[in-house]
Short mmCIF file of C-alpha atoms in Angstrom, two decimals:
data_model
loop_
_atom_site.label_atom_id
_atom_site.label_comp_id
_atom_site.label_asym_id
_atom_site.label_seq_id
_atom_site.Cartn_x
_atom_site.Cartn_y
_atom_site.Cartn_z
CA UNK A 1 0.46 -10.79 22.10
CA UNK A 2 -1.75 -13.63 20.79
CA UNK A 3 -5.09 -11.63 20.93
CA UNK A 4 -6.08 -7.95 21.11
CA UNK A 5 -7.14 -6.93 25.21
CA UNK A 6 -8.20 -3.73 24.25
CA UNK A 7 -12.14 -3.63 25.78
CA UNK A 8 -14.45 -1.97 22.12
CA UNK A 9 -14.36 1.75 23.65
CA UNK A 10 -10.77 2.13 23.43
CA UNK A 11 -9.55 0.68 20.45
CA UNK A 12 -12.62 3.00 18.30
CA UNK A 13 -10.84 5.67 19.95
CA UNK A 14 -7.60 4.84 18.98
CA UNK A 15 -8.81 4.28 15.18
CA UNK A 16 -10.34 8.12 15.47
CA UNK A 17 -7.21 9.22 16.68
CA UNK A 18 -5.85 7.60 13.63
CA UNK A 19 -7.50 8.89 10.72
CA UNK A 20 -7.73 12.61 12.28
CA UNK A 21 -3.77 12.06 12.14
CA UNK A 22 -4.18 10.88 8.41
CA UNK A 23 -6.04 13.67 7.86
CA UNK A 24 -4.68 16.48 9.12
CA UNK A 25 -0.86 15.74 8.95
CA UNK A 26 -0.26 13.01 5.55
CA UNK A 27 -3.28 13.44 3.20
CA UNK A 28 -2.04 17.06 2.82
CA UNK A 29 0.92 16.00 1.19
CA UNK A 30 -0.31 14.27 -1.87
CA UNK A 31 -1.85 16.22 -4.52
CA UNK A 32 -4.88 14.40 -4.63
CA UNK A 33 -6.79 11.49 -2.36
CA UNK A 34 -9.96 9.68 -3.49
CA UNK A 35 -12.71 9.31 -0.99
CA UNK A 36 -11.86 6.68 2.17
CA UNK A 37 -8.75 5.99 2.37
CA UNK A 38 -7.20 3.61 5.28
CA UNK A 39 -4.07 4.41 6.33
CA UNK A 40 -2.72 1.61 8.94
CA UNK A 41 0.36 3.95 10.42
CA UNK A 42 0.40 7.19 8.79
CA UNK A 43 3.19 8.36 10.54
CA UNK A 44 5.34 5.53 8.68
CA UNK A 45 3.75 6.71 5.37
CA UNK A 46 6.85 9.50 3.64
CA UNK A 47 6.00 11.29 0.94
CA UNK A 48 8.85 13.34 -1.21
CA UNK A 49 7.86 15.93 -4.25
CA UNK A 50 4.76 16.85 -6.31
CA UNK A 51 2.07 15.11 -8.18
CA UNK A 52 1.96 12.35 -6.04
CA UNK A 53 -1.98 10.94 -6.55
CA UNK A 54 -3.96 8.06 -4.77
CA UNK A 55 -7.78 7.20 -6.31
CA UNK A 56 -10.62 5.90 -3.99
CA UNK A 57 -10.07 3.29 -1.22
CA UNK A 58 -6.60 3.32 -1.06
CA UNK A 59 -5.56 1.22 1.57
CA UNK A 60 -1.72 1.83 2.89
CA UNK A 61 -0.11 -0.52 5.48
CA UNK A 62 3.08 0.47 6.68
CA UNK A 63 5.15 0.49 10.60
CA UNK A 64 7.83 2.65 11.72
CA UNK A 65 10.37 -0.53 10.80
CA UNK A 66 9.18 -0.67 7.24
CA UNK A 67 7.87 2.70 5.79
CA UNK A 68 5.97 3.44 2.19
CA UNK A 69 7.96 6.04 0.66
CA UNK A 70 6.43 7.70 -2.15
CA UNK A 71 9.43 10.13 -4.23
CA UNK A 72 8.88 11.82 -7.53
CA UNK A 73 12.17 13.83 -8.32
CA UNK A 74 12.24 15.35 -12.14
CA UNK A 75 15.26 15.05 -14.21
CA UNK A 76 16.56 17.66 -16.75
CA UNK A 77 13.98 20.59 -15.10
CA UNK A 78 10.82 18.56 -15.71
CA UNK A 79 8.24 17.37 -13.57
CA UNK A 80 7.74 13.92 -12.35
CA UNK A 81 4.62 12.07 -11.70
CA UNK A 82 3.02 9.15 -9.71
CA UNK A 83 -1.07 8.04 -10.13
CA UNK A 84 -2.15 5.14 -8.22
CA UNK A 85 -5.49 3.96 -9.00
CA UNK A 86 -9.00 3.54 -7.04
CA UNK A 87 -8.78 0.05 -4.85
CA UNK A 88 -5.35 0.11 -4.26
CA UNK A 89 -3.61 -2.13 -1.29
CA UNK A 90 0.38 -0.84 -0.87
CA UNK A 91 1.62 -3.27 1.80
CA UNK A 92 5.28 -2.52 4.31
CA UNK A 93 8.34 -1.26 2.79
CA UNK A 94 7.08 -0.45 -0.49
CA UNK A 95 8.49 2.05 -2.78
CA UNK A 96 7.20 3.73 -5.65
CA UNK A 97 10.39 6.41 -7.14
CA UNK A 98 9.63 8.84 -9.88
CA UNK A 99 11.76 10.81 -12.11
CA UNK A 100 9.53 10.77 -14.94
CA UNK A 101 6.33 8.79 -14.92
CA UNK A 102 4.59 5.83 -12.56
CA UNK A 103 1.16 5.01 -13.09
CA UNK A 104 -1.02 1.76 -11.09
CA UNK A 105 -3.84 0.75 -12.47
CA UNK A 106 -7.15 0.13 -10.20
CA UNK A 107 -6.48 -2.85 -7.60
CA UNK A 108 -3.54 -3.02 -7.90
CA UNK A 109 -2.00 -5.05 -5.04
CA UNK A 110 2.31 -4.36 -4.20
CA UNK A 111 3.35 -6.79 -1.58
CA UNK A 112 5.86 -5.75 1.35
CA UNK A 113 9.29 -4.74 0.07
CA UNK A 114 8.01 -4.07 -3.65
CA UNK A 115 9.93 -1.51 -5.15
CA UNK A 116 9.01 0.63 -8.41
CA UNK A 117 11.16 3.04 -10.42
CA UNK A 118 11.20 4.52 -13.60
CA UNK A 119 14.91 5.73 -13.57
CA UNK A 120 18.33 4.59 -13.10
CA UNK A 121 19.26 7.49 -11.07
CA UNK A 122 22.64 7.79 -12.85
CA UNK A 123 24.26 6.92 -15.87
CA UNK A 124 26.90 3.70 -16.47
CA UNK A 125 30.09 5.61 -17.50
CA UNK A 126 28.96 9.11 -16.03
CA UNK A 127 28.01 8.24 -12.16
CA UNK A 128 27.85 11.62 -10.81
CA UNK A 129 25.04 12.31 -14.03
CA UNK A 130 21.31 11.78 -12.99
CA UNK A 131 18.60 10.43 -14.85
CA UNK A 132 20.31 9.13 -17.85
CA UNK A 133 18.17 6.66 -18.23
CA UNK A 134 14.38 6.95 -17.76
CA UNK A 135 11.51 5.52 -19.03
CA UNK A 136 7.67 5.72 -17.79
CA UNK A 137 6.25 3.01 -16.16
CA UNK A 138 2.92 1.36 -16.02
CA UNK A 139 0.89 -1.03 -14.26
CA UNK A 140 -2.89 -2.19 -15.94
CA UNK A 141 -5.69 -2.73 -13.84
CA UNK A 142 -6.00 -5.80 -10.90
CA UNK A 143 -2.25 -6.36 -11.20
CA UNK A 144 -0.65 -8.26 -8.28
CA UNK A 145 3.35 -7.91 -7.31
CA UNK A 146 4.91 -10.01 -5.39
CA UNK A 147 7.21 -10.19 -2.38
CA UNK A 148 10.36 -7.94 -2.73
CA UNK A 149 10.22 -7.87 -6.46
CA UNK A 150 11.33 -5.42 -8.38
CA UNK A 151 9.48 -3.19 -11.68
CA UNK A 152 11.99 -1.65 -13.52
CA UNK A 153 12.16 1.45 -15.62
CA UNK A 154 9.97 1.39 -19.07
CA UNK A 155 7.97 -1.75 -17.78
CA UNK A 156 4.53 -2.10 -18.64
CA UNK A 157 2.56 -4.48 -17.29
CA UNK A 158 -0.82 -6.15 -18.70
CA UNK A 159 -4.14 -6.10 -16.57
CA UNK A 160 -4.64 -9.42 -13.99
CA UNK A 161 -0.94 -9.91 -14.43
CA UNK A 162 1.27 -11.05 -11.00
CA UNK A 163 4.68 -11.25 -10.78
CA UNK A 164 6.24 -13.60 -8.30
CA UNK A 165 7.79 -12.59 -4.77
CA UNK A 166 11.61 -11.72 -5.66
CA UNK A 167 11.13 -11.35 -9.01
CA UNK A 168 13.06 -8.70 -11.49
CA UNK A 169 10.84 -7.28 -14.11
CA UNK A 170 13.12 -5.91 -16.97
CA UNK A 171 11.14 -6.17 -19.78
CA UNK A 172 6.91 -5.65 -20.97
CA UNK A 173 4.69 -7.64 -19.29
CA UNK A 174 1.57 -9.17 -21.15
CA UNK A 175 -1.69 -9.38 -19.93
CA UNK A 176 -2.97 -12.62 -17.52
CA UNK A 177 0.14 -14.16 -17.67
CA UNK A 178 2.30 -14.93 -13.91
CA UNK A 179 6.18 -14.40 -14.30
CA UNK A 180 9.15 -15.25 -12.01
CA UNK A 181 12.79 -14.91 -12.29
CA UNK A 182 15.61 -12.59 -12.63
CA UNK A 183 14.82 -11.36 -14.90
CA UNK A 184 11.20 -12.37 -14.75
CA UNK A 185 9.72 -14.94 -17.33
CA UNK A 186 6.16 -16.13 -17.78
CA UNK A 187 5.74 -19.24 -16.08
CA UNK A 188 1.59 -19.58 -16.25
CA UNK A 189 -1.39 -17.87 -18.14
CA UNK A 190 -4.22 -16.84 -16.54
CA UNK A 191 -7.45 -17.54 -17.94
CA UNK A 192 -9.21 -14.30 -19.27
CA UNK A 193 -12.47 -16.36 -19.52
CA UNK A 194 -12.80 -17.11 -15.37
CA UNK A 195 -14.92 -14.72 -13.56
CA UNK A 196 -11.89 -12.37 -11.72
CA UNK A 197 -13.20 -11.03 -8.21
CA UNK A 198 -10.47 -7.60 -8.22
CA UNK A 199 -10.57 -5.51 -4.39
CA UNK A 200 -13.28 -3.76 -5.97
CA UNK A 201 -15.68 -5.88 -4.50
CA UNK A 202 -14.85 -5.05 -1.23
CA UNK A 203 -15.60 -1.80 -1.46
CA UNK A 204 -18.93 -1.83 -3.74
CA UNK A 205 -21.05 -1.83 -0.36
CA UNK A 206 -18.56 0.34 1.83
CA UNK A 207 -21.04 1.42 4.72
CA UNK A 208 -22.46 -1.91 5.14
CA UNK A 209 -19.06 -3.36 5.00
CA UNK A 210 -17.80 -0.64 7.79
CA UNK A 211 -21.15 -1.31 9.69
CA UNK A 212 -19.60 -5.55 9.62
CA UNK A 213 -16.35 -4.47 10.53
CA UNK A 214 -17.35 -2.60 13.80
CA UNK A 215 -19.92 -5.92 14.90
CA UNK A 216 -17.40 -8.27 14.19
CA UNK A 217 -14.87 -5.69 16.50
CA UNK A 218 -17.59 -6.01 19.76
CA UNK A 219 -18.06 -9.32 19.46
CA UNK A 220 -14.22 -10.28 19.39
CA UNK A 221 -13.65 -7.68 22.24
CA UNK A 222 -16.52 -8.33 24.31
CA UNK A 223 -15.69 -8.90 27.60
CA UNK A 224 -12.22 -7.12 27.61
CA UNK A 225 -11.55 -4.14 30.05
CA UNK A 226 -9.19 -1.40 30.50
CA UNK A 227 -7.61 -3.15 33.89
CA UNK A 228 -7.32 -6.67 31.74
CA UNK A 229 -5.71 -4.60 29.30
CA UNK A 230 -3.18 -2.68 31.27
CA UNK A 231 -2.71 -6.02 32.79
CA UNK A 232 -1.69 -7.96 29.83
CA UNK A 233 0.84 -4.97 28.83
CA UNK A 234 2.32 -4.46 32.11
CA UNK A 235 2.53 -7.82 33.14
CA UNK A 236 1.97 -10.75 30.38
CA UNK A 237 1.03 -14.68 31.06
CA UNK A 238 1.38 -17.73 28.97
CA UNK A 239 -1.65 -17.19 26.54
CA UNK A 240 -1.87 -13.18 26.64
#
């Protein structure tokens, strides 16, 4: 549909039924959740293993075609780990895999299809051998990924850093640089010296900015009703 028919009433109760879902049946599965966190589909939200941690604000949008999967799976008896960072926004299809170590700085921003490991998950010669090679993996503060590219085991990358859509990321990033490629290359600096507005802003107000959100929703819905609504799903016209 072109525009949301859903009269004010019912779509607040669908968001309620929403985060009471978050709440009761996905937050419980991560080891620790910072304070508001928006969860778009939480049924499409899988996480696997232990010490799986998200900071304050996380926002997660997945759908049942493309799910987050979170997995931390130790190798050789130890634990594994992944920290995410206050400010976070984890977009469809990502995946973070741990057999060792992931950590994402605050705002961060991973881009549909973005996929994160530390491991290789099996050795060259030896293919039925897990976890030959593994290596911790960081991301700094306000980095951006792009579409479908991928961070590779050991990589570090630098605060304000963003690595383009389709990218490969084999090797250290530095700080406030862009890269591209397979594997990914620095193709533009950033300029440390420009004021850099990071997610945190969005959130350095949250009530008033919930109080916005839930004007600008009556106003854009005024004037819709349950019958229009029905209407448009049961039976759509040219504009619905």
């Amino acid at each position: 549909m072109r525009k949301d028919h859903r009269p004010y009433w019912l779509k607040s109760l669908q968001l309620r039924w929403r985060r009471w879902r978050t709440e009761r049946y996905l937050l419980p599965q991560f080891d620790a959740v910072g304070v508001e966190p928006e969860v778009m589909d939480p049924a499409s939200v899988h996480v696997f293993g232990a010490n799986i941690r998200l900071g304050n604000y996380p926002h997660l949008i997945s759908n049942t075609e493309k799910c987050i999967r979170f997995t931390t799976f130790g190798h050789k008896g130890g634990e594994a780990f992944i920290t995410i960072g206050h400010y976070v926004l984890i977009s469809p299809g990502v995946r973070i895999s741990a057999a060792h170590s992931i950590e994402i700085g605050d705002a961060c921003m991973l881009a549909a299809n973005v996929y994160i490991t530390d491991s290789d998950w099996h050795g060259v010669y030896n293919r039925t051998r897990p976890f030959r090679c593994t290596a911790p993996v960081r991301l700094g503060n306000n980095v951006w990924i792009g579409d479908s590219a991928t961070i590779c085991k050991g990589v570090s990358i630098g605060d304000h850093s963003v690595v383009g859509a389709g990218s490969i990321v084999t090797r250290d990033v530095p700080a406030n640089v862009v890269v591209a490629g397979n594997p990914a290359k620095p193709v533009k600096t950033i300029d440390p010296k420009r004021r850099m507005i990071t997610r945190e802003a969005l959130f350095t107000d949250a009530y008033r900015q919930t109080h916005n959100l839930k004007e600008l929703d009556k106003m854009l819905l005024q004037g819709n009703s349950l019958r229009g609504w029905l209407r448009a799903l049961l039976f759509p016209r040219r504009g619905d």
